[in-house]
XYZ file of C-alpha atoms in Angstrom:
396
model
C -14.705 97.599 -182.611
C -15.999 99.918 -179.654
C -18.535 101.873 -179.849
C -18.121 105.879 -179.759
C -19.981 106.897 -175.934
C -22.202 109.565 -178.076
C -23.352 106.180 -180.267
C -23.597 103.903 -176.858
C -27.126 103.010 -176.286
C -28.878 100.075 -173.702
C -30.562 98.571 -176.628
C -27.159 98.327 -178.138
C -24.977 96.720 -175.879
C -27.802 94.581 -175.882
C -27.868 93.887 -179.075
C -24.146 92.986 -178.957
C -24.195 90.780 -176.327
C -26.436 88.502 -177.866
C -24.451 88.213 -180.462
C -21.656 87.000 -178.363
C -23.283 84.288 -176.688
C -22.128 81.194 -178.725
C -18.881 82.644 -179.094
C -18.645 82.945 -174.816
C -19.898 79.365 -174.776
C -16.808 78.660 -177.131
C -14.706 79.754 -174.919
C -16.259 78.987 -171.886
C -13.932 75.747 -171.103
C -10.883 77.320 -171.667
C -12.062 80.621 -169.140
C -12.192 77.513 -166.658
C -8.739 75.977 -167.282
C -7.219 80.167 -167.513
C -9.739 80.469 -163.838
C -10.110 83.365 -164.776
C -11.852 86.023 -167.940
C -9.799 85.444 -171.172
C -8.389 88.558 -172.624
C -10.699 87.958 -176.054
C -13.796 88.403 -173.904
C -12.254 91.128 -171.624
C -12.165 92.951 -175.067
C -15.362 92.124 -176.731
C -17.491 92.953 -173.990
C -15.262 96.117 -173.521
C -15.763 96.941 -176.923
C -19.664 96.277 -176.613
C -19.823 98.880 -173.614
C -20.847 96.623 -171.451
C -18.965 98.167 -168.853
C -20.522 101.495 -169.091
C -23.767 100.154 -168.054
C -23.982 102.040 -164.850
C -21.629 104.552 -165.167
C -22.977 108.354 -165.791
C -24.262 109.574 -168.354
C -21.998 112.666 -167.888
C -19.038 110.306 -168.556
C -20.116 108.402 -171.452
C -22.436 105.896 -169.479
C -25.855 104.643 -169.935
C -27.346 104.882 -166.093
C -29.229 101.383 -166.744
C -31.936 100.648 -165.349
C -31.652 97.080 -162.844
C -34.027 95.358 -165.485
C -31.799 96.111 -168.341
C -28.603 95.154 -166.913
C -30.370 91.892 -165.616
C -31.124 90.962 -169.458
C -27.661 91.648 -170.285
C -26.183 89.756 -167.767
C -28.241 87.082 -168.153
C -26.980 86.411 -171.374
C -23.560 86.931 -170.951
C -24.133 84.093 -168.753
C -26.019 82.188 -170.862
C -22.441 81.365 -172.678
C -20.231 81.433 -170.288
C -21.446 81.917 -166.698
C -17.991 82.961 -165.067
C -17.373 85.731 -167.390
C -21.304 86.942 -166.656
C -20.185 86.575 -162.760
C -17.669 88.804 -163.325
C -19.091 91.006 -165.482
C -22.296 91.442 -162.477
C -19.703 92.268 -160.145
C -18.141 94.978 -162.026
C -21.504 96.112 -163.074
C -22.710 96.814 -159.737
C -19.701 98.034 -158.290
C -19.295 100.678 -160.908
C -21.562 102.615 -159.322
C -19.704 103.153 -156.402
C -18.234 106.293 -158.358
C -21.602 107.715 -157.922
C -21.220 107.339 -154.228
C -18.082 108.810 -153.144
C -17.009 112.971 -153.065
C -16.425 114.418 -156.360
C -12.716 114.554 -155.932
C -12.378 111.087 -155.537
C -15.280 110.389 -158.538
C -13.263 112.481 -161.115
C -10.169 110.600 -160.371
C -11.922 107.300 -160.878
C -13.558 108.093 -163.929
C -10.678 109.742 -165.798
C -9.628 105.884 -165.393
C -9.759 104.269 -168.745
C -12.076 101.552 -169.210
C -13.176 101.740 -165.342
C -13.769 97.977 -164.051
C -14.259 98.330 -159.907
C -14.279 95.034 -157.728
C -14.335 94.799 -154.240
C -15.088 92.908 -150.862
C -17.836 94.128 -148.198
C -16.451 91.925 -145.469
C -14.272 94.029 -143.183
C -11.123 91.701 -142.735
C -8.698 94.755 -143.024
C -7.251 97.123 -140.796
C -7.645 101.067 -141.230
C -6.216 103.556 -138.751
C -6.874 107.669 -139.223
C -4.056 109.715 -140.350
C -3.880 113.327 -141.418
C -6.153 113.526 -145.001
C -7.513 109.895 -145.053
C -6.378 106.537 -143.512
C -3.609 104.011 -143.757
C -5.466 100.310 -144.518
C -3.734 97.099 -144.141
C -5.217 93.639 -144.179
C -5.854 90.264 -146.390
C -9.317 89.829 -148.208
C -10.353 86.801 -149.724
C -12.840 86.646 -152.511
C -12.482 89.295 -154.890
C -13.867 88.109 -158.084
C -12.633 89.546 -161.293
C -10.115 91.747 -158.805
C -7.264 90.617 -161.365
C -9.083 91.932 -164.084
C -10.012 95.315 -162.471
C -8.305 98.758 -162.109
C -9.872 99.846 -158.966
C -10.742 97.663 -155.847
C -12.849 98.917 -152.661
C -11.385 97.449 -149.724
C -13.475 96.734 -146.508
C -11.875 97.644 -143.163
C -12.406 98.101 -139.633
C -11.550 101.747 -138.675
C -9.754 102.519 -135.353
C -11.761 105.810 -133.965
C -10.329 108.554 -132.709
C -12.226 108.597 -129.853
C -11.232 105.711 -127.257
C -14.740 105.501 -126.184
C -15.855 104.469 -129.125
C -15.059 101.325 -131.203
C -14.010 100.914 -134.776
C -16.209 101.667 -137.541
C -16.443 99.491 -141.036
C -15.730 101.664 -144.097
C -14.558 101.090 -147.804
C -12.032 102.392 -149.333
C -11.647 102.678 -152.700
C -7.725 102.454 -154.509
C -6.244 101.606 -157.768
C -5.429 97.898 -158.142
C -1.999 98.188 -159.203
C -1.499 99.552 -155.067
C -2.671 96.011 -154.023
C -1.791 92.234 -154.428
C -3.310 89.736 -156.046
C -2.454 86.132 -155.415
C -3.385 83.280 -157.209
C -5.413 81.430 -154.791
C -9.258 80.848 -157.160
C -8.811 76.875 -157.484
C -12.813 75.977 -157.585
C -15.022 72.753 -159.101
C -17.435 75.409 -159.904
C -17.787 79.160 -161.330
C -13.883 78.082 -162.126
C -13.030 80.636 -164.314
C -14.152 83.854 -162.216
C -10.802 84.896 -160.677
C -11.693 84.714 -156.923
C -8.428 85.296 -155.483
C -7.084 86.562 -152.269
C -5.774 90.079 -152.083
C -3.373 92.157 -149.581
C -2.099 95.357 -148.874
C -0.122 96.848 -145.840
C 0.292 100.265 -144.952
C -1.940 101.956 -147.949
C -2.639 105.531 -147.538
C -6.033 106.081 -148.813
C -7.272 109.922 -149.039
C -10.383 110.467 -147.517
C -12.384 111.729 -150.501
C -12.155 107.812 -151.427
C -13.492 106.373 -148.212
C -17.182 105.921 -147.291
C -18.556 104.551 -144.176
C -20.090 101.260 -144.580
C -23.391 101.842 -142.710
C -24.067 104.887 -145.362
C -23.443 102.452 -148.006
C -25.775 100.659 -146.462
C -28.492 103.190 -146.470
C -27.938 104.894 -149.496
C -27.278 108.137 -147.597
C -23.720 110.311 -148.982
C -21.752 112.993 -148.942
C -22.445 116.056 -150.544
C -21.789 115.481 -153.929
C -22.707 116.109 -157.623
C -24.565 112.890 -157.926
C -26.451 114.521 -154.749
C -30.108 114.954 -156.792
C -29.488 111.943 -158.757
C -31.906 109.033 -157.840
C -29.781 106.450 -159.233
C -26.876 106.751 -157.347
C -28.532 107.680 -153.981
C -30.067 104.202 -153.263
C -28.507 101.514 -150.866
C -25.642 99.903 -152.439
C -26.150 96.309 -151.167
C -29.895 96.439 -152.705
C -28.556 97.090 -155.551
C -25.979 94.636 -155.499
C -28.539 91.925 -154.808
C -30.539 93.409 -157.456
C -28.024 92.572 -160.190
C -27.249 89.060 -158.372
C -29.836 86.853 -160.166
C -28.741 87.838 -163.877
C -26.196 85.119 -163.691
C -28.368 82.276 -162.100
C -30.519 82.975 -164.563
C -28.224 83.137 -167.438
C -27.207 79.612 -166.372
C -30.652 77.696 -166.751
C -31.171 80.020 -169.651
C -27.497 77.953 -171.103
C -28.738 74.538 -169.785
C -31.507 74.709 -171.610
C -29.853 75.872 -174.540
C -27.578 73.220 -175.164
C -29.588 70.464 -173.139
C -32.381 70.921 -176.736
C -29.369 71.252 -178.783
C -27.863 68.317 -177.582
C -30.816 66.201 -177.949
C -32.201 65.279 -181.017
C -31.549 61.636 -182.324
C -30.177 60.598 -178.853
C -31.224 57.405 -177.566
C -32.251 56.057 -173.872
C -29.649 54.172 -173.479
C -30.453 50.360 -172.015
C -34.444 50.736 -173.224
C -36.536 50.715 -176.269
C -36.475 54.398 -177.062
C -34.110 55.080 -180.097
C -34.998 58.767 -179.730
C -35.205 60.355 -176.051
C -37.481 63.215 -177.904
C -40.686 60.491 -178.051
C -40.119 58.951 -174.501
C -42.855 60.574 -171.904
C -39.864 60.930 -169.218
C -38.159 63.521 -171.768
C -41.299 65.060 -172.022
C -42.122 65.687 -168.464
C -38.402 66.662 -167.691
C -38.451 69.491 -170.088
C -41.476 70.152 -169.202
C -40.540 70.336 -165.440
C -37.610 72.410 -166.265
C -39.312 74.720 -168.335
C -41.617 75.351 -165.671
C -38.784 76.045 -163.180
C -36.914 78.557 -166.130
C -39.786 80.521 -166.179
C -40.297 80.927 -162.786
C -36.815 82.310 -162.228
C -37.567 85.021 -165.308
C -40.726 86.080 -163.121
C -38.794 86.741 -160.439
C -35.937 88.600 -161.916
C -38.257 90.473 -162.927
C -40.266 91.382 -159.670
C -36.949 92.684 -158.675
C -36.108 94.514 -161.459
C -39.776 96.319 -161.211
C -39.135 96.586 -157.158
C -35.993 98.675 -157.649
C -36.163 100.108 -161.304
C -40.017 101.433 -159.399
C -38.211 103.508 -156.763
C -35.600 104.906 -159.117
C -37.871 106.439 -161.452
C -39.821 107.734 -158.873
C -37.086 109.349 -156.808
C -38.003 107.851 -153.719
C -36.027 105.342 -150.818
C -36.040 101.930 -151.576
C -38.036 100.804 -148.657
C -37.419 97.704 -146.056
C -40.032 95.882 -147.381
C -38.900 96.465 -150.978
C -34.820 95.387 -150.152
C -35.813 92.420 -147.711
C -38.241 91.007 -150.914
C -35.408 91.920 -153.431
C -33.074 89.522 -151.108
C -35.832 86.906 -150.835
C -36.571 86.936 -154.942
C -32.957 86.328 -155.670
C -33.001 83.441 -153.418
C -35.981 82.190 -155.551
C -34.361 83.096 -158.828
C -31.453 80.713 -157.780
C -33.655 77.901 -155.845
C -35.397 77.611 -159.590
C -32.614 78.082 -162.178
C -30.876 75.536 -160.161
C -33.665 73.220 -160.471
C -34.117 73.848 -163.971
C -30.216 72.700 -164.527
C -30.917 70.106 -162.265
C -33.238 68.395 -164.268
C -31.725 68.947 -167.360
C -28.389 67.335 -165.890
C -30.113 64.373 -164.851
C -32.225 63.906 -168.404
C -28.293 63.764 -170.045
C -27.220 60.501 -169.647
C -23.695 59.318 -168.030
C -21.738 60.814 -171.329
C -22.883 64.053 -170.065
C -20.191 64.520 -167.084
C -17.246 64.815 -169.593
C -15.983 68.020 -169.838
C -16.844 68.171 -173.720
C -20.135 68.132 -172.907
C -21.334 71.906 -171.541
C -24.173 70.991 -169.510
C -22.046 69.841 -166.784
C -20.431 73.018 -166.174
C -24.076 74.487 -166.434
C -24.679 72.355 -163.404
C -21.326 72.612 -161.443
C -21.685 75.870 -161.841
C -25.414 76.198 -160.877
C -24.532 74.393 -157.499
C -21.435 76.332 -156.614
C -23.146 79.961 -157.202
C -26.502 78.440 -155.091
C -24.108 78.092 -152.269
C -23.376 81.895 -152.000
C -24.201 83.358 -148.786
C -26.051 85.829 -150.720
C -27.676 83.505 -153.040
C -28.526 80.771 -150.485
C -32.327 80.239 -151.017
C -32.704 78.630 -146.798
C -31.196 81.670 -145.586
C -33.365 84.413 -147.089
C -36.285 82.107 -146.575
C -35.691 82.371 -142.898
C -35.313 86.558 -143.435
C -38.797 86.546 -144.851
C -40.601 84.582 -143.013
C -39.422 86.472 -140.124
C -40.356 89.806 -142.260
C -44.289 88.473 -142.680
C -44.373 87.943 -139.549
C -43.178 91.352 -138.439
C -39.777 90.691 -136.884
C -36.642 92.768 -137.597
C -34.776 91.347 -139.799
C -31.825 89.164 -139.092
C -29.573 90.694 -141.476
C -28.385 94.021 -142.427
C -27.060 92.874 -146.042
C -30.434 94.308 -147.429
């Protein structure tokens, strides 16, 4: 049953959440075969209010801090890590509402149960007309776009001015004006609902557009949200910032169900009738323990790094968003390690599908791969950071 927005606390949601962990893991197969979030979870975590995490607090939402949502992602995860993929996306693209002009924000919000997904590669097409601009293009990846109401589109923007050259901006419109197609076919993070989308000659009003670069740099229109701290901070930092909850979330499941699993389970092909006396078991829990709580340090360095600035009204600084990039990539070198060794401490009966460690660890690999997630990559950007280079990225 959902909970009235005057009842709706952080500590709540919470609270309900982790109460729907072993019920996500239930389900967390058939989310896979469906590839994509099954309408009993759409409507439990719905009904939990998880989606009003970063929504106002003028409209019924909680303004979270990036710690909070981190736990509650985390454990979302923790049962079923395609559904807690999902649910980060939303999460941080929610508050784009606090971003755009107030025309456009009121429209969004009088939305019911407001899910926004969207892609910050420009691959469409967006030429000015009179009030806004008519977008066209295709866009691949949108996770959880099927399950949305409202998608922000990235384009290329013809200028008006032939001496200049286009611009990138978003554009924010309803998902019914676009089309989904069933494309999300994946050996990992299955059931997140990655699929292309299109549209072709979309009027979009201007109120609902916002240039990419000020998205960048947390600098908007003048709005409502204007004095707010927590929706005047650069959106990609706090995209990243919400990123590691589902790494984490995974190792948190691996471990989970690796202990559960095994108790009275032999070595097979050796002397040990019970794996929980042989020294190798030892060490790899050990081992992966280790790497589990590493990952929790770091998601929580980044949680401190952003959550810091918030509270005390000030810019997130370079420093602050290139660490915040290289943490996450640490957060997902671990948890994947942790899974890792889990994985391999299973045994061969361990790669059928009946057995949920193995989507711990296909999953675990397939996320790691993300460009944003890819530990080599933002090792690179901070090393080059240390040593006082610019950075080699503007996804900060």
């Amino acid at each position: 049953e959902a909970v009235a927005d005057a009842e709706l606390t952080v500590a709540g949601v919470r609270s309900r959440v982790d109460a729907l962990v072993d019920t996500l893991r239930e389900r967390a197969r058939e989310t896979e075969l469906q590839r994509g979030m099954l309408p009993e979870n759409l409507a439990d975590l719905t009904a939990a209010g998880v989606f009003k995490l970063t929504l106002p607090k003028d409209h019924g939402g909680l303004e979270a801090s990036i710690t909070e949502i981190n736990e509650i992602v985390a454990q979302i995860s923790r049962g079923d890590p395609s559904t807690g993929w999902m649910v980060a996306i939303i999460t941080a693209m929610n508050t784009w509402v606090g971003f755009v002009a107030d025309e456009a924000a009121e429209e969004i919000l009088a939305t019911p149960d407001l899910r926004i997904t969207g892609l910050i590669a420009p691959t469409g097409k967006a030429q000015p007309v009179d009030g806004g601009v008519q977008v066209s293009g295709v866009w691949m990846w949108n996770t959880a776009g099927k399950h949305s109401n409202w998608v922000a589109l990235a384009c290329m923007c013809a200028s008006e001015d032939p001496a200049k050259g286009p611009t990138p901006i978003a554009c924010l419109v309803p998902t019914s004006s676009v089309t989904v197609h069933d494309t999300w076919d994946a050996s990992g993070m299955a059931g997140t609902a990655t699929n292309k989308i299109t549209a072709e000659d979309l009027f979009v009003p201007q109120s609902r557009v916002i240039p990419i670069p000020d998205l960048a740099a947390g600098t908007f229109v003048p709005r409502a949200k204007s004095d707010n701290p927590y929706y005047n901070r650069p959106a990609m930092n706090l995209f990243l910032g919400i990123q590691p909850a589902t790494m984490l979330g995974i190792a948190r499941g691996a471990m989970d169900v690796f202990l559960e699993r095994l108790p009275g389970r032999a070595i097979t092909y050796t002397s040990y009738a019970d794996a929980t006396q042989a020294p190798i078991t030892h060490l790899q829990v050990a081992e992966a323990q280790y790497a589990l709580e590493i990952a929790e340090m770091y998601t929580a360095r980044i949680g401190a790094l952003i959550d810091g600035a918030c509270e005390l009204g000030i810019p997130v600084s370079l420093d602050e968003r290139v660490r915040t990039r290289a943490y996450l990539a640490q957060v997902t070198r671990y948890s994947r390690e942790c899974v890792t060794t889990l994985y391999h401490a299973s045994g061969a009966s361990a790669i059928q599908n009946s057995v949920p460690i193995q989507r711990y660890f296909r999953d675990a690999h397939a996320l790691s791969l993300h460009a944003l997630q890819q530990p080599t990559s933002a090792q690179e950007l901070y090393g080059r950071h240390l040593l006082g280079l610019e950075p080699n990225t503007t996804l900060l």
